[in-house]
mmCIF file of C-alpha atoms in Angstrom:
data_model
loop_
_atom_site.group_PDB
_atom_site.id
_atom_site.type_symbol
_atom_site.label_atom_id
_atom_site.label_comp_id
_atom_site.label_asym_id
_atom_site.label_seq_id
_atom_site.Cartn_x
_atom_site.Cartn_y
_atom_site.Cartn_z
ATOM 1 C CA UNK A 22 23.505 -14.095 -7.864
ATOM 2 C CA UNK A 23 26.054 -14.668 -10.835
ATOM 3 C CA UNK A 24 27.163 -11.421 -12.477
ATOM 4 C CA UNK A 25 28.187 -13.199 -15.020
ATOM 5 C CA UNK A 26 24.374 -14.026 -16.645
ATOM 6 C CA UNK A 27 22.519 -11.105 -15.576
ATOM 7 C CA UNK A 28 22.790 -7.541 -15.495
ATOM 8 C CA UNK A 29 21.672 -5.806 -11.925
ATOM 9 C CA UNK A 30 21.019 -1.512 -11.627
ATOM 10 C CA UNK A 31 24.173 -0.235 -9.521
ATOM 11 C CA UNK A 32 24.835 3.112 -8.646
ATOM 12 C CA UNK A 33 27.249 4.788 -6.431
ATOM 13 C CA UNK A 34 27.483 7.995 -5.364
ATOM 14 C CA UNK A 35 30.761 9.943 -3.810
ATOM 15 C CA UNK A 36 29.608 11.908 -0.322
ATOM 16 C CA UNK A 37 32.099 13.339 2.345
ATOM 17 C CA UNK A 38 32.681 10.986 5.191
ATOM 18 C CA UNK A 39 30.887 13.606 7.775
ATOM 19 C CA UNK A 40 28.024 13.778 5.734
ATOM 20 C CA UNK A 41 27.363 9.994 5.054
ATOM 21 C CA UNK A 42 26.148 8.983 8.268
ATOM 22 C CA UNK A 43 24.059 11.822 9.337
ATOM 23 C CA UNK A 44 22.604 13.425 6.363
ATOM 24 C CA UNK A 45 21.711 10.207 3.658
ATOM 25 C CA UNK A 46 21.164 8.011 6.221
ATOM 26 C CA UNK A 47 18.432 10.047 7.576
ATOM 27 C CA UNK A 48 16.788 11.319 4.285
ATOM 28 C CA UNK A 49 16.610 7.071 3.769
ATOM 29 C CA UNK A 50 15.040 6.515 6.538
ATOM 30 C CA UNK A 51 12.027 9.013 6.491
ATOM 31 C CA UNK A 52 10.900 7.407 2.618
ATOM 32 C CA UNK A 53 11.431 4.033 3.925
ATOM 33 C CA UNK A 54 8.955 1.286 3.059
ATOM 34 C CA UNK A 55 5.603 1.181 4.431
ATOM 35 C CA UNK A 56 3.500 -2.046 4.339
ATOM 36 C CA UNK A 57 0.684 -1.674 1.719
ATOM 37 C CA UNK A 58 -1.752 -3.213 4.443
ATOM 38 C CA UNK A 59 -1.950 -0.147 6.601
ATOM 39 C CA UNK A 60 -2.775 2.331 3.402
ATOM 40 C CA UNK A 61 -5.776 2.484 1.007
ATOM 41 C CA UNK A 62 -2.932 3.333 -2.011
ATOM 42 C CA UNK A 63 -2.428 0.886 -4.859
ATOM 43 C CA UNK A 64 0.644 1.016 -5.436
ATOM 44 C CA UNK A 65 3.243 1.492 -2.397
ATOM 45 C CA UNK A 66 7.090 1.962 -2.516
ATOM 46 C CA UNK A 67 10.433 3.019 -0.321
ATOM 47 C CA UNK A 68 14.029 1.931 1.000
ATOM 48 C CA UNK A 69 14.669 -1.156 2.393
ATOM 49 C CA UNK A 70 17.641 -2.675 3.684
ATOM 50 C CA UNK A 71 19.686 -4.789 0.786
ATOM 51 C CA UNK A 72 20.529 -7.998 3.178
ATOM 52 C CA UNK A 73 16.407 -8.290 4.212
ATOM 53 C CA UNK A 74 13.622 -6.101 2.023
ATOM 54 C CA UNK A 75 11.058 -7.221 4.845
ATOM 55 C CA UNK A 76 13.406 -5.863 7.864
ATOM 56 C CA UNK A 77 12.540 -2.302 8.961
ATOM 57 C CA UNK A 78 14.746 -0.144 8.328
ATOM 58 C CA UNK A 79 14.704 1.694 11.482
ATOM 59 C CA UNK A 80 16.682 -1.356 13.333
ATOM 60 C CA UNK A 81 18.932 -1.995 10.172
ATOM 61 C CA UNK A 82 22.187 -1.011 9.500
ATOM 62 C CA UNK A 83 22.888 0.263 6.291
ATOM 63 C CA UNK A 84 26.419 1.797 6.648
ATOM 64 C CA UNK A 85 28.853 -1.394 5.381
ATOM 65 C CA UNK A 86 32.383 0.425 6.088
ATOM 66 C CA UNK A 87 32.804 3.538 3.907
ATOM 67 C CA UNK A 88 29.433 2.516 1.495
ATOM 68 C CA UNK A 89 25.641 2.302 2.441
ATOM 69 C CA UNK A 90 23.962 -0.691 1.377
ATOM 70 C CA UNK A 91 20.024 -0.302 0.973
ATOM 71 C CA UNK A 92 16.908 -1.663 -2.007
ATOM 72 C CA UNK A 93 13.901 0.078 -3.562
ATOM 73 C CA UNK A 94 10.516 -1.743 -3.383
ATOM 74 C CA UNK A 95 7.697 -1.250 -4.944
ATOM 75 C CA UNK A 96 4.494 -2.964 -4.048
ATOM 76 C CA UNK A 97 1.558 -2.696 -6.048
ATOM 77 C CA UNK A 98 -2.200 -4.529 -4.933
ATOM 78 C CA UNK A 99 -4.216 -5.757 -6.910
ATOM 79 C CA UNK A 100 -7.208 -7.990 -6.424
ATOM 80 C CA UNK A 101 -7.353 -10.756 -8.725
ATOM 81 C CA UNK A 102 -10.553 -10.362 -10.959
ATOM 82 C CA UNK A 103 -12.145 -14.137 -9.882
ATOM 83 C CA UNK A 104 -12.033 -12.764 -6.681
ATOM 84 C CA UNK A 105 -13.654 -9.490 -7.604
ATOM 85 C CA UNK A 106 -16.305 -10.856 -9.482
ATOM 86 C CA UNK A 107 -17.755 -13.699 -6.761
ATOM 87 C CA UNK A 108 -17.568 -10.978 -4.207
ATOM 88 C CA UNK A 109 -19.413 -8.524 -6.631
ATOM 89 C CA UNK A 110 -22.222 -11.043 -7.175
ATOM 90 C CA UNK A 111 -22.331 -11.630 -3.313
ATOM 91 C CA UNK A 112 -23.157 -7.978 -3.090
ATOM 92 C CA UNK A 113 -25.551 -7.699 -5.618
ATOM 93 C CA UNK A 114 -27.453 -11.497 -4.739
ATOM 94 C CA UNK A 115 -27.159 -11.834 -8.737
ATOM 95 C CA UNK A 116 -27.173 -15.715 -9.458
ATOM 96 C CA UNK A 117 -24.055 -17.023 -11.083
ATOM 97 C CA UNK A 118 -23.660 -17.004 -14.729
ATOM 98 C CA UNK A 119 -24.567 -20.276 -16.646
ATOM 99 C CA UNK A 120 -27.066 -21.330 -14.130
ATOM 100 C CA UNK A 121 -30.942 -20.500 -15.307
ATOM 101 C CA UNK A 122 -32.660 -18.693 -13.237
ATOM 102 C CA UNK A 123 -35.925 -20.177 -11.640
ATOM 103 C CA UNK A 124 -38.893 -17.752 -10.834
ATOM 104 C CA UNK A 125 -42.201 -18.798 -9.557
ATOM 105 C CA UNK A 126 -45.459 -17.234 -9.913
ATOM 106 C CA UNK A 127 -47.206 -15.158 -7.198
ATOM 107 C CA UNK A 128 -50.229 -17.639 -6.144
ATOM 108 C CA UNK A 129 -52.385 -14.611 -5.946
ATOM 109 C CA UNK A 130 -51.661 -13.172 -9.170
ATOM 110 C CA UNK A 131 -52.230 -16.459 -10.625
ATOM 111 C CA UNK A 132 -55.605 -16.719 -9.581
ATOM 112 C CA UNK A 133 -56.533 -13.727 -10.521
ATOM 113 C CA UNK A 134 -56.163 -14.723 -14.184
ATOM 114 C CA UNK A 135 -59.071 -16.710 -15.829
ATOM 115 C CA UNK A 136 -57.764 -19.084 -17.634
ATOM 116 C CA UNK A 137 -59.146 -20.482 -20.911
ATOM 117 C CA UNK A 138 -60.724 -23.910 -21.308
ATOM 118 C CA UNK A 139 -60.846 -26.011 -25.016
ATOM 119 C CA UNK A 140 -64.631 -25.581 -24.176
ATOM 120 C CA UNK A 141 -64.708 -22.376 -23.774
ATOM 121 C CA UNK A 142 -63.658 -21.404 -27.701
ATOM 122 C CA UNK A 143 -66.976 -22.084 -29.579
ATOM 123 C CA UNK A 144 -66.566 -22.292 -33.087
ATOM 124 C CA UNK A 145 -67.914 -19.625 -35.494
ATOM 125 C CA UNK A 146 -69.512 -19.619 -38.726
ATOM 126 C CA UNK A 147 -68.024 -17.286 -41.184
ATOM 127 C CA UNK A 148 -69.510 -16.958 -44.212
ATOM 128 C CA UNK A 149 -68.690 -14.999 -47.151
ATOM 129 C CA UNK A 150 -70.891 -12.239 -47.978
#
């Protein structure tokens, strides 16, 4: 990464040696990352180590000399909405959109109607009164 053409978030913070190791590197570790796979949340975010964000940070090891090197990540899942939708109208057996829809009579319903022949209409004699 070149400092020089971007600007990167850095913070440091001054702790006593003693407490370092034992206190920070603990609090880190219990709001470390979990995979977004394994919860029903939307949005999912913790500490990760700064050499690997997909390591876990139980194995890592974050103390480099007298600093502690470590990432935030934030996840957030979303399904895409072309996805959505076909899966929606798989649910709902709604045909897709631009394709007409094809419906065909009941053959007992349509015998049931009496149709009208060009015989049938007799013509009638209206005259004025």
């Amino acid at each position: 990464m070149n400092l020089m053409k971007f600007s990167i978030p850095l913070t440091l913070y001054r702790l006593e040696p003693s407490t370092l190791v034992n206190v920070t590197g603990d609090a880190i570790r219990r709001f470390a990352f979990r995979s977004i796979d394994n919860t029903p949340d939307e949005k999912v975010y913790g500490f990760v180590p700064e050499d690997d964000m997909f390591a876990d940070l139980e194995t890592s090891i974050l103390e480099k000399g007298q600093y502690m090197s470590f990432g935030f990540r934030i996840d957030t899942g979303k399904i895409p909405s072309a996805i959505l939708k076909k899966h929606l109208a798989e649910m709902t057996r709604a045909p897709p959109r631009g394709k007409a829809r094809r419906s065909f009579p009941d053959p007992e319903r349509r015998n049931s109607k009496t149709f009208a022949s060009p015989g049938s209409f007799q013509k009638q004699n209206t005259a004025p009164l």
